[in-house]
Amino acid sequence: MFIGAQVSLYPMTSDFVEVIETGLEALSPYREHLRIETDDMSTLMVGAPEALIDAIRDLFAASARRPAHVTMHVTLSRGCPGEPDDPTCRCDTLIRSQDQPLDARKAAARDAVEAASVLGVGIDVQFSLYVLGQSHHMDEIYGCIDFLKSSGTFLRSKNFCTRLRGDAGAVFETIRQAFLRFGPAEGHVTIDLTASANSPSLR
Amino acid sequence: MFIGAQVSLYPMTSDFVEVIETGLEALSPYREHLRIETDDMSTLMVGAPEALIDAIRDLFAASARRPAHVTMHVTLSRGCPGEPDDPTCRCDTLIRSQDQPLDARKAAARDAVEAASVLGVGIDVQFSLYVLGQSHHMDEIYGCIDFLKSSGTFLRSKNFCTRLRGDAGAVFETIRQAFLRFGPAEGHVTIDLTASANSPSLR
């Protein structure tokens, strides 16, 4: 299994380099658990989903604590057949989910969001979940949408994606649960995610 | 068939509203051909891929002609089973591609990129193509990657995505061809795309 993300942070301010540096500082505790490589367009993070999603959450929350409007784009991927197996990506949640029926997975996902830590930073997210290499991919998608609607972070459905809103802790836990509990444990699943904070459109 | 995109423009400057307005002006010629709806996170555009990709290209090119670092995120989707049929999305390229073998589709895609208009704006893109609802989705992905490598806009492969670089005309034609020529004509295909221009990392 290979699990990781390409992450880009976009502060809408002329001081964008400083905001990005604040965000990157928040990654420090995770550097020993993740492979992190930055180029001019995005930062690759590879590792188990516990550290991976926490790191992405803290990167965005640290940037969102500053006053400027900031957004982030994340391409999450697990089980891509083109990537090599990586033992550091081992995930017990995925392994345990393997034989659970859809209803049990929805309930476990809701419990995890209820137990999420509170960061005190309100954010907006929209994302799409893609389950690949399966002829009945929409069953898992509709199961995931059921979970999202009862997650406490659901804002509304949009064309091609779902809007979430809430504390960064609950929102990123919702994302992690969607990513891990839906689609086959050994399958190829991806998420296309955009996060936003401090948008002037909402003032 | 339902074809469309969620598009977000991110200028890394405190004058970001002004840059976004410049970009939106570039959409004017396309408004009669597309359904365009903006909320606080993204702009939905629905319509045939000719006008759709041209509109996204011109939105980004207009913003990139200004000096500030600007990025854009696009979620492209065709054939999502959860969306209603929309006759304005009819696409002859998709219909013609239906019965063509992979090699013929790769050649047609290359020809289209060679014939692309030149906009005089250099841009960087990275994107992932997802072919859903198929058990052999990677065959189409690898076919698309072959096309990309010979497209003239290929920069390099990355984990989870492919980097392109070149004139906005050729780069967005490459995206349109990847979107239309690979994966079944009636199938569910999506693209997760990030574009960048005027990055200080490249100066």
Tab-separated table of C-alpha atoms in Angstrom:
chain	number	residue	atom	x	y	z
A	1	MET	CA	0.000	0.000	0.000
A	2	PHE	CA	1.180	3.502	-0.870
A	3	ILE	CA	-0.632	6.433	0.780
A	4	GLY	CA	0.125	10.091	0.339
A	5	ALA	CA	-0.857	13.527	-0.853
A	6	GLN	CA	0.237	16.443	-2.984
A	7	VAL	CA	-0.513	19.582	-0.953
A	8	SER	CA	-0.440	23.255	-2.003
A	9	LEU	CA	-1.115	26.213	0.278
A	10	TYR	CA	-2.367	29.478	-1.277
A	11	PRO	CA	-2.425	32.589	0.955
A	12	MET	CA	-4.241	35.465	-0.791
A	13	THR	CA	-1.833	38.124	0.450
A	14	SER	CA	1.359	39.721	-0.811
A	15	ASP	CA	3.046	38.251	2.310
A	16	PHE	CA	2.227	34.750	1.057
A	17	VAL	CA	5.754	33.390	1.597
A	18	GLU	CA	5.562	34.254	5.319
A	19	VAL	CA	2.163	32.537	5.701
A	20	ILE	CA	3.481	29.438	3.925
A	21	GLU	CA	6.475	29.365	6.296
A	22	THR	CA	4.112	29.532	9.305
A	23	GLY	CA	2.227	26.587	7.862
A	24	LEU	CA	5.381	24.596	7.221
A	25	GLU	CA	6.500	25.080	10.861
A	26	ALA	CA	3.358	23.225	11.914
A	27	LEU	CA	4.644	20.203	9.993
A	28	SER	CA	7.716	19.826	12.261
A	29	PRO	CA	6.224	17.205	14.644
A	30	TYR	CA	5.280	15.040	11.674
A	31	ARG	CA	8.571	15.061	9.787
A	32	GLU	CA	9.830	11.904	11.489
A	33	HIS	CA	6.668	10.001	10.493
A	34	LEU	CA	6.236	11.212	6.919
A	35	ARG	CA	8.316	11.574	3.799
A	36	ILE	CA	7.942	15.268	2.869
A	37	GLU	CA	9.306	16.751	-0.379
A	38	THR	CA	8.496	20.240	-1.694
A	39	ASP	CA	8.830	21.556	-5.248
A	40	ASP	CA	7.613	24.773	-6.882
A	41	MET	CA	3.982	23.562	-7.165
A	42	SER	CA	3.214	21.290	-4.229
A	43	THR	CA	4.486	19.331	-1.241
A	44	LEU	CA	4.455	15.547	-1.426
A	45	MET	CA	3.663	13.836	1.884
A	46	VAL	CA	3.814	10.032	2.128
A	47	GLY	CA	2.921	7.943	5.174
A	48	ALA	CA	0.180	6.412	7.317
A	49	PRO	CA	-3.140	8.324	7.284
A	50	GLU	CA	-3.010	9.121	11.035
A	51	ALA	CA	0.079	11.344	10.713
A	52	LEU	CA	-0.703	12.316	7.115
A	53	ILE	CA	-4.136	13.877	7.719
A	54	ASP	CA	-3.069	15.383	11.070
A	55	ALA	CA	-0.138	17.060	9.306
A	56	ILE	CA	-2.319	18.460	6.517
A	57	ARG	CA	-4.876	19.651	9.100
A	58	ASP	CA	-2.235	21.404	11.235
A	59	LEU	CA	-0.557	22.964	8.193
A	60	PHE	CA	-3.875	24.540	7.188
A	61	ALA	CA	-5.028	25.422	10.720
A	62	ALA	CA	-1.753	27.253	11.464
A	63	SER	CA	-2.118	29.295	8.262
A	64	ALA	CA	-5.816	29.956	8.924
A	65	ARG	CA	-5.033	31.372	12.400
A	66	ARG	CA	-3.427	34.334	10.630
A	67	PRO	CA	-5.804	37.041	9.349
A	68	ALA	CA	-5.305	36.583	5.584
A	69	HIS	CA	-7.657	34.635	3.326
A	70	VAL	CA	-5.940	31.313	2.694
A	71	THR	CA	-6.860	28.248	0.661
A	72	MET	CA	-5.276	24.826	0.208
A	73	HIS	CA	-5.542	22.143	-2.425
A	74	VAL	CA	-4.865	18.484	-1.623
A	75	THR	CA	-4.770	15.434	-3.888
A	76	LEU	CA	-4.999	12.410	-1.565
A	77	SER	CA	-4.330	8.899	-2.882
A	78	ARG	CA	-4.210	5.380	-1.520
A	79	GLY	CA	-3.550	2.098	-3.288
A	80	CYS	CA	-2.580	3.540	-6.695
A	81	PRO	CA	-1.434	0.521	-8.764
A	82	GLY	CA	1.378	2.632	-10.260
A	83	GLU	CA	3.048	3.314	-6.890
A	84	PRO	CA	5.407	0.953	-4.989
A	85	ASP	CA	4.403	-0.709	-1.710
A	86	ASP	CA	5.596	1.314	1.304
A	87	PRO	CA	5.483	-0.296	4.796
A	88	THR	CA	5.365	3.130	6.515
A	89	CYS	CA	1.870	3.611	5.030
A	90	ARG	CA	0.345	0.648	6.920
A	91	CYS	CA	-3.076	1.613	8.300
A	92	ASP	CA	-5.030	-0.442	10.871
A	93	THR	CA	-8.292	1.426	10.184
A	94	LEU	CA	-8.139	0.316	6.554
A	95	ILE	CA	-7.358	-3.290	7.500
A	96	ARG	CA	-10.189	-3.432	10.070
A	97	SER	CA	-12.688	-1.899	7.612
A	98	GLN	CA	-12.036	-4.590	5.025
A	99	ASP	CA	-14.776	-7.025	6.062
A	100	GLN	CA	-17.267	-4.584	7.612
A	101	PRO	CA	-20.619	-3.960	5.928
A	102	LEU	CA	-21.350	-0.423	4.735
A	103	ASP	CA	-23.629	0.455	7.697
A	104	ALA	CA	-20.960	-0.505	10.255
A	105	ARG	CA	-18.395	1.599	8.413
A	106	LYS	CA	-20.743	4.618	8.354
A	107	ALA	CA	-21.287	4.293	12.131
A	108	ALA	CA	-17.557	3.953	12.862
A	109	ALA	CA	-16.852	7.014	10.723
A	110	ARG	CA	-19.462	9.090	12.625
A	111	ASP	CA	-17.968	8.002	15.979
A	112	ALA	CA	-14.500	9.075	14.864
A	113	VAL	CA	-15.714	12.559	13.879
A	114	GLU	CA	-17.508	12.961	17.235
A	115	ALA	CA	-14.231	12.107	19.011
A	116	ALA	CA	-12.122	14.512	16.904
A	117	SER	CA	-9.978	17.067	18.716
A	118	VAL	CA	-11.190	20.696	18.616
A	119	LEU	CA	-8.666	23.138	17.133
A	120	GLY	CA	-10.675	26.357	17.489
A	121	VAL	CA	-10.296	27.270	13.802
A	122	GLY	CA	-13.380	27.382	11.566
A	123	ILE	CA	-12.826	26.281	7.975
A	124	ASP	CA	-14.678	25.482	4.755
A	125	VAL	CA	-13.876	22.465	2.602
A	126	GLN	CA	-15.189	21.004	-0.624
A	127	PHE	CA	-14.057	17.623	-1.876
A	128	SER	CA	-14.709	14.735	-4.235
A	129	LEU	CA	-14.069	11.075	-3.382
A	130	TYR	CA	-13.099	8.767	-6.251
A	131	VAL	CA	-13.213	4.972	-5.934
A	132	LEU	CA	-11.279	3.546	-8.899
A	133	GLY	CA	-10.971	0.149	-10.540
A	134	GLN	CA	-14.467	-0.967	-9.527
A	135	SER	CA	-17.556	-1.361	-11.664
A	136	HIS	CA	-19.934	-0.426	-8.804
A	137	HIS	CA	-18.046	2.627	-7.590
A	138	MET	CA	-21.190	4.688	-6.982
A	139	ASP	CA	-22.469	2.360	-4.185
A	140	GLU	CA	-19.484	3.295	-2.044
A	141	ILE	CA	-19.824	6.970	-3.034
A	142	TYR	CA	-23.502	7.051	-2.006
A	143	GLY	CA	-22.593	5.262	1.265
A	144	CYS	CA	-19.963	7.905	1.921
A	145	ILE	CA	-22.446	10.712	1.164
A	146	ASP	CA	-24.848	9.189	3.755
A	147	PHE	CA	-22.050	9.333	6.321
A	148	LEU	CA	-21.184	12.919	5.365
A	149	LYS	CA	-24.778	14.088	5.792
A	150	SER	CA	-24.797	12.785	9.371
A	151	SER	CA	-21.215	13.803	10.216
A	152	GLY	CA	-22.032	17.189	11.765
A	153	THR	CA	-19.698	18.913	9.255
A	154	PHE	CA	-21.941	18.640	6.161
A	155	LEU	CA	-22.881	22.001	4.607
A	156	ARG	CA	-24.388	21.044	1.228
A	157	SER	CA	-24.031	18.999	-1.930
A	158	LYS	CA	-22.662	20.727	-5.024
A	159	ASN	CA	-22.110	19.510	-8.563
A	160	PHE	CA	-19.095	17.147	-8.537
A	161	CYS	CA	-18.305	17.665	-4.839
A	162	THR	CA	-19.555	18.041	-1.252
A	163	ARG	CA	-19.199	21.117	0.966
A	164	LEU	CA	-18.184	20.740	4.628
A	165	ARG	CA	-17.916	23.478	7.267
A	166	GLY	CA	-16.788	23.403	10.884
A	167	ASP	CA	-13.827	23.236	13.198
A	168	ALA	CA	-10.648	22.094	11.431
A	169	GLY	CA	-10.462	19.081	13.788
A	170	ALA	CA	-13.901	17.701	12.889
A	171	VAL	CA	-13.639	18.629	9.194
A	172	PHE	CA	-10.314	16.860	8.639
A	173	GLU	CA	-11.494	13.855	10.655
A	174	THR	CA	-14.503	13.697	8.292
A	175	ILE	CA	-12.094	13.712	5.340
A	176	ARG	CA	-9.924	10.980	6.885
A	177	GLN	CA	-12.965	8.766	7.533
A	178	ALA	CA	-14.287	9.277	3.985
A	179	PHE	CA	-10.842	8.382	2.617
A	180	LEU	CA	-10.357	5.224	4.713
A	181	ARG	CA	-13.807	3.692	5.272
A	182	PHE	CA	-15.224	3.801	1.739
A	183	GLY	CA	-13.917	1.893	-1.266
A	184	PRO	CA	-12.123	-1.464	-0.884
A	185	ALA	CA	-9.305	-1.551	1.695
A	186	GLU	CA	-6.847	-2.694	-0.969
A	187	GLY	CA	-8.402	-0.569	-3.704
A	188	HIS	CA	-7.360	2.666	-5.405
A	189	VAL	CA	-9.140	5.622	-3.768
A	190	THR	CA	-8.413	9.328	-4.226
A	191	ILE	CA	-9.739	12.627	-2.899
A	192	ASP	CA	-9.638	16.028	-4.628
A	193	LEU	CA	-9.968	18.585	-1.789
A	194	THR	CA	-10.042	22.374	-1.499
A	195	ALA	CA	-10.014	24.141	1.879
A	196	SER	CA	-10.693	27.827	2.572
A	197	ALA	CA	-10.467	30.113	5.614
A	198	ASN	CA	-11.006	33.833	6.257
A	199	SER	CA	-12.768	34.338	2.928
A	200	PRO	CA	-13.998	37.921	2.428
A	201	SER	CA	-17.045	36.453	0.623
A	202	LEU	CA	-18.305	35.189	4.001
A	203	ARG	CA	-17.821	38.408	5.976
B	1	MET	CA	-24.045	13.386	-20.586
B	2	PHE	CA	-23.217	16.099	-18.055
B	3	ILE	CA	-19.888	17.911	-18.415
B	4	GLY	CA	-18.546	20.671	-16.235
B	5	ALA	CA	-16.033	21.968	-13.746
B	6	GLN	CA	-15.641	23.611	-10.377
B	7	VAL	CA	-13.005	26.329	-10.819
B	8	SER	CA	-11.199	28.436	-8.194
B	9	LEU	CA	-8.659	31.180	-8.911
B	10	TYR	CA	-6.069	32.034	-6.228
B	11	PRO	CA	-3.969	35.197	-6.753
B	12	MET	CA	-1.162	35.397	-4.164
B	13	THR	CA	-1.492	39.134	-3.673
B	14	SER	CA	-3.417	41.425	-1.347
B	15	ASP	CA	-5.144	42.767	-4.513
B	16	PHE	CA	-6.586	39.314	-5.152
B	17	VAL	CA	-10.136	40.559	-5.716
B	18	GLU	CA	-8.957	42.772	-8.593
B	19	VAL	CA	-7.067	39.889	-10.242
B	20	ILE	CA	-10.108	37.629	-9.921
B	21	GLU	CA	-12.254	40.325	-11.566
B	22	THR	CA	-9.770	40.539	-14.489
B	23	GLY	CA	-10.060	36.764	-14.869
B	24	LEU	CA	-13.853	36.844	-14.748
B	25	GLU	CA	-13.957	39.473	-17.541
B	26	ALA	CA	-12.241	36.921	-19.784
B	27	LEU	CA	-15.250	34.650	-19.316
B	28	SER	CA	-17.651	37.125	-21.014
B	29	PRO	CA	-17.496	35.581	-24.529
B	30	TYR	CA	-18.366	32.165	-23.080
B	31	ARG	CA	-21.321	33.138	-20.932
B	32	GLU	CA	-23.853	32.432	-23.685
B	33	HIS	CA	-22.450	28.897	-24.157
B	34	LEU	CA	-21.961	27.852	-20.546
B	35	ARG	CA	-23.930	27.809	-17.330
B	36	ILE	CA	-21.735	29.747	-14.880
B	37	GLU	CA	-22.525	30.037	-11.147
B	38	THR	CA	-20.147	31.409	-8.510
B	39	ASP	CA	-20.231	30.862	-4.741
B	40	ASP	CA	-17.693	31.660	-2.015
B	41	MET	CA	-15.420	28.693	-2.873
B	42	SER	CA	-15.606	28.050	-6.608
B	43	THR	CA	-17.276	28.769	-9.929
B	44	LEU	CA	-19.355	26.034	-11.525
B	45	MET	CA	-19.166	25.940	-15.327
B	46	VAL	CA	-21.349	23.487	-17.264
B	47	GLY	CA	-21.305	22.945	-21.026
B	48	ALA	CA	-19.582	21.364	-24.015
B	49	PRO	CA	-15.803	20.856	-23.611
B	50	GLU	CA	-14.903	23.202	-26.485
B	51	ALA	CA	-16.270	26.306	-24.732
B	52	LEU	CA	-15.636	24.898	-21.246
B	53	ILE	CA	-11.868	24.362	-21.570
B	54	ASP	CA	-11.408	27.536	-23.653
B	55	ALA	CA	-13.159	29.513	-20.897
B	56	ILE	CA	-11.006	28.003	-18.127
B	57	ARG	CA	-7.874	28.616	-20.220
B	58	ASP	CA	-8.759	32.264	-20.887
B	59	LEU	CA	-9.716	32.877	-17.243
B	60	PHE	CA	-6.283	31.681	-16.138
B	61	ALA	CA	-4.329	33.286	-18.998
B	62	ALA	CA	-5.898	36.698	-18.305
B	63	SER	CA	-4.949	36.446	-14.625
B	64	ALA	CA	-1.447	35.181	-15.453
B	65	ARG	CA	-0.788	38.190	-17.712
B	66	ARG	CA	-0.748	40.326	-14.565
B	67	PRO	CA	2.502	40.307	-12.548
B	68	ALA	CA	1.281	38.532	-9.386
B	69	HIS	CA	1.793	34.850	-8.671
B	70	VAL	CA	-1.527	33.177	-9.403
B	71	THR	CA	-2.778	29.605	-9.177
B	72	MET	CA	-6.015	27.891	-10.117
B	73	HIS	CA	-7.683	24.667	-9.099
B	74	VAL	CA	-10.134	22.863	-11.390
B	75	THR	CA	-12.228	19.750	-10.804
B	76	LEU	CA	-13.363	18.587	-14.265
B	77	SER	CA	-16.034	15.916	-14.627
B	78	ARG	CA	-17.866	14.149	-17.443
B	79	GLY	CA	-20.474	11.405	-17.300
B	80	CYS	CA	-20.988	11.384	-13.518
B	81	PRO	CA	-23.900	8.955	-12.936
B	82	GLY	CA	-25.254	11.272	-10.227
B	83	GLU	CA	-25.760	14.234	-12.598
B	84	PRO	CA	-28.719	14.757	-15.000
B	85	ASP	CA	-28.312	14.577	-18.783
B	86	ASP	CA	-27.740	18.027	-20.299
B	87	PRO	CA	-28.004	18.448	-24.104
B	88	THR	CA	-25.766	21.564	-24.045
B	89	CYS	CA	-22.853	19.288	-23.061
B	90	ARG	CA	-22.948	17.263	-26.304
B	91	CYS	CA	-19.400	16.696	-27.583
B	92	ASP	CA	-18.541	15.357	-31.075
B	93	THR	CA	-14.934	14.536	-30.089
B	94	LEU	CA	-16.231	12.202	-27.402
B	95	ILE	CA	-18.714	10.559	-29.780
B	96	ARG	CA	-16.083	10.079	-32.514
B	97	SER	CA	-13.560	8.628	-30.030
B	98	GLN	CA	-15.960	5.925	-28.910
B	99	ASP	CA	-14.878	3.208	-31.338
B	100	GLN	CA	-11.272	4.237	-31.962
B	101	PRO	CA	-8.419	2.045	-30.700
B	102	LEU	CA	-6.051	3.568	-28.124
B	103	ASP	CA	-3.264	4.298	-30.658
B	104	ALA	CA	-5.590	6.258	-32.945
B	105	ARG	CA	-6.826	8.294	-29.975
B	106	LYS	CA	-3.242	9.079	-28.882
B	107	ALA	CA	-2.403	10.299	-32.420
B	108	ALA	CA	-5.541	12.443	-32.664
B	109	ALA	CA	-4.753	13.974	-29.268
B	110	ARG	CA	-1.195	14.860	-30.361
B	111	ASP	CA	-2.512	16.472	-33.582
B	112	ALA	CA	-4.938	18.614	-31.588
B	113	VAL	CA	-2.163	19.906	-29.300
B	114	GLU	CA	0.009	20.762	-32.314
B	115	ALA	CA	-2.868	22.788	-33.777
B	116	ALA	CA	-3.583	24.642	-30.506
B	117	SER	CA	-3.678	28.440	-30.579
B	118	VAL	CA	-0.700	30.245	-29.013
B	119	LEU	CA	-1.640	32.653	-26.198
B	120	GLY	CA	1.852	33.934	-25.342
B	121	VAL	CA	1.475	33.090	-21.634
B	122	GLY	CA	3.748	30.445	-20.089
B	123	ILE	CA	2.143	28.328	-17.380
B	124	ASP	CA	2.741	25.256	-15.210
B	125	VAL	CA	0.104	22.609	-14.598
B	126	GLN	CA	-0.108	19.391	-12.653
B	127	PHE	CA	-3.084	17.074	-12.946
B	128	SER	CA	-4.499	13.622	-12.310
B	129	LEU	CA	-6.914	11.825	-14.649
B	130	TYR	CA	-9.415	9.433	-13.056
B	131	VAL	CA	-11.368	6.877	-15.098
B	132	LEU	CA	-14.181	5.580	-12.879
B	133	GLY	CA	-16.538	2.635	-12.962
B	134	GLN	CA	-14.131	0.378	-14.872
B	135	SER	CA	-12.119	-2.574	-13.641
B	136	HIS	CA	-9.213	-1.893	-16.064
B	137	HIS	CA	-8.918	1.818	-15.444
B	138	MET	CA	-5.107	1.812	-15.501
B	139	ASP	CA	-4.925	0.781	-19.212
B	140	GLU	CA	-6.543	4.064	-20.200
B	141	ILE	CA	-4.381	5.980	-17.697
B	142	TYR	CA	-1.164	4.487	-19.119
B	143	GLY	CA	-2.404	5.234	-22.661
B	144	CYS	CA	-3.014	8.824	-21.623
B	145	ILE	CA	0.453	9.068	-20.048
B	146	ASP	CA	1.979	7.874	-23.368
B	147	PHE	CA	0.134	10.693	-25.124
B	148	LEU	CA	1.256	13.230	-22.501
B	149	LYS	CA	4.926	12.257	-22.877
B	150	SER	CA	4.762	12.977	-26.624
B	151	SER	CA	2.489	16.043	-26.359
B	152	GLY	CA	5.264	18.667	-26.264
B	153	THR	CA	3.926	19.998	-22.932
B	154	PHE	CA	5.143	17.144	-20.693
B	155	LEU	CA	7.529	18.245	-17.926
B	156	ARG	CA	7.744	15.205	-15.636
B	157	SER	CA	5.837	12.519	-13.755
B	158	LYS	CA	5.203	13.043	-10.041
B	159	ASN	CA	3.551	10.869	-7.431
B	160	PHE	CA	-0.218	10.900	-8.103
B	161	CYS	CA	-0.007	13.397	-10.982
B	162	THR	CA	1.748	14.630	-14.125
B	163	ARG	CA	3.478	17.990	-14.598
B	164	LEU	CA	2.995	19.972	-17.808
B	165	ARG	CA	4.667	23.240	-18.826
B	166	GLY	CA	4.247	25.479	-21.846
B	167	ASP	CA	2.067	28.060	-23.498
B	168	ALA	CA	-1.426	28.204	-21.997
B	169	GLY	CA	-2.891	27.305	-25.426
B	170	ALA	CA	-0.963	24.028	-25.790
B	171	VAL	CA	-1.217	23.119	-22.103
B	172	PHE	CA	-5.001	23.460	-21.916
B	173	GLU	CA	-5.392	21.641	-25.260
B	174	THR	CA	-3.367	18.795	-23.715
B	175	ILE	CA	-5.776	18.769	-20.761
B	176	ARG	CA	-8.831	18.776	-23.043
B	177	GLN	CA	-7.456	15.865	-25.081
B	178	ALA	CA	-6.612	13.850	-21.944
B	179	PHE	CA	-10.135	14.506	-20.657
B	180	LEU	CA	-11.956	13.543	-23.872
B	181	ARG	CA	-9.896	10.827	-25.579
B	182	PHE	CA	-9.201	8.486	-22.645
B	183	GLY	CA	-11.762	6.498	-20.689
B	184	PRO	CA	-15.024	5.345	-22.319
B	185	ALA	CA	-17.019	8.008	-24.192
B	186	GLU	CA	-20.070	7.325	-22.031
B	187	GLY	CA	-18.023	6.690	-18.878
B	188	HIS	CA	-17.351	8.748	-15.766
B	189	VAL	CA	-14.018	10.571	-16.091
B	190	THR	CA	-12.653	13.339	-13.871
B	191	ILE	CA	-9.537	15.506	-13.705
B	192	ASP	CA	-8.005	17.136	-10.603
B	193	LEU	CA	-5.922	20.037	-11.958
B	194	THR	CA	-3.727	22.769	-10.481
B	195	ALA	CA	-2.270	25.565	-12.619
B	196	SER	CA	0.425	28.077	-11.628
B	197	ALA	CA	1.971	31.194	-13.195
B	198	ASN	CA	4.546	33.790	-12.113
B	199	SER	CA	5.778	31.624	-9.229
B	200	PRO	CA	8.676	33.209	-7.317
B	201	SER	CA	10.107	29.681	-6.884
B	202	LEU	CA	10.941	29.653	-10.604
B	203	ARG	CA	12.591	33.105	-10.772
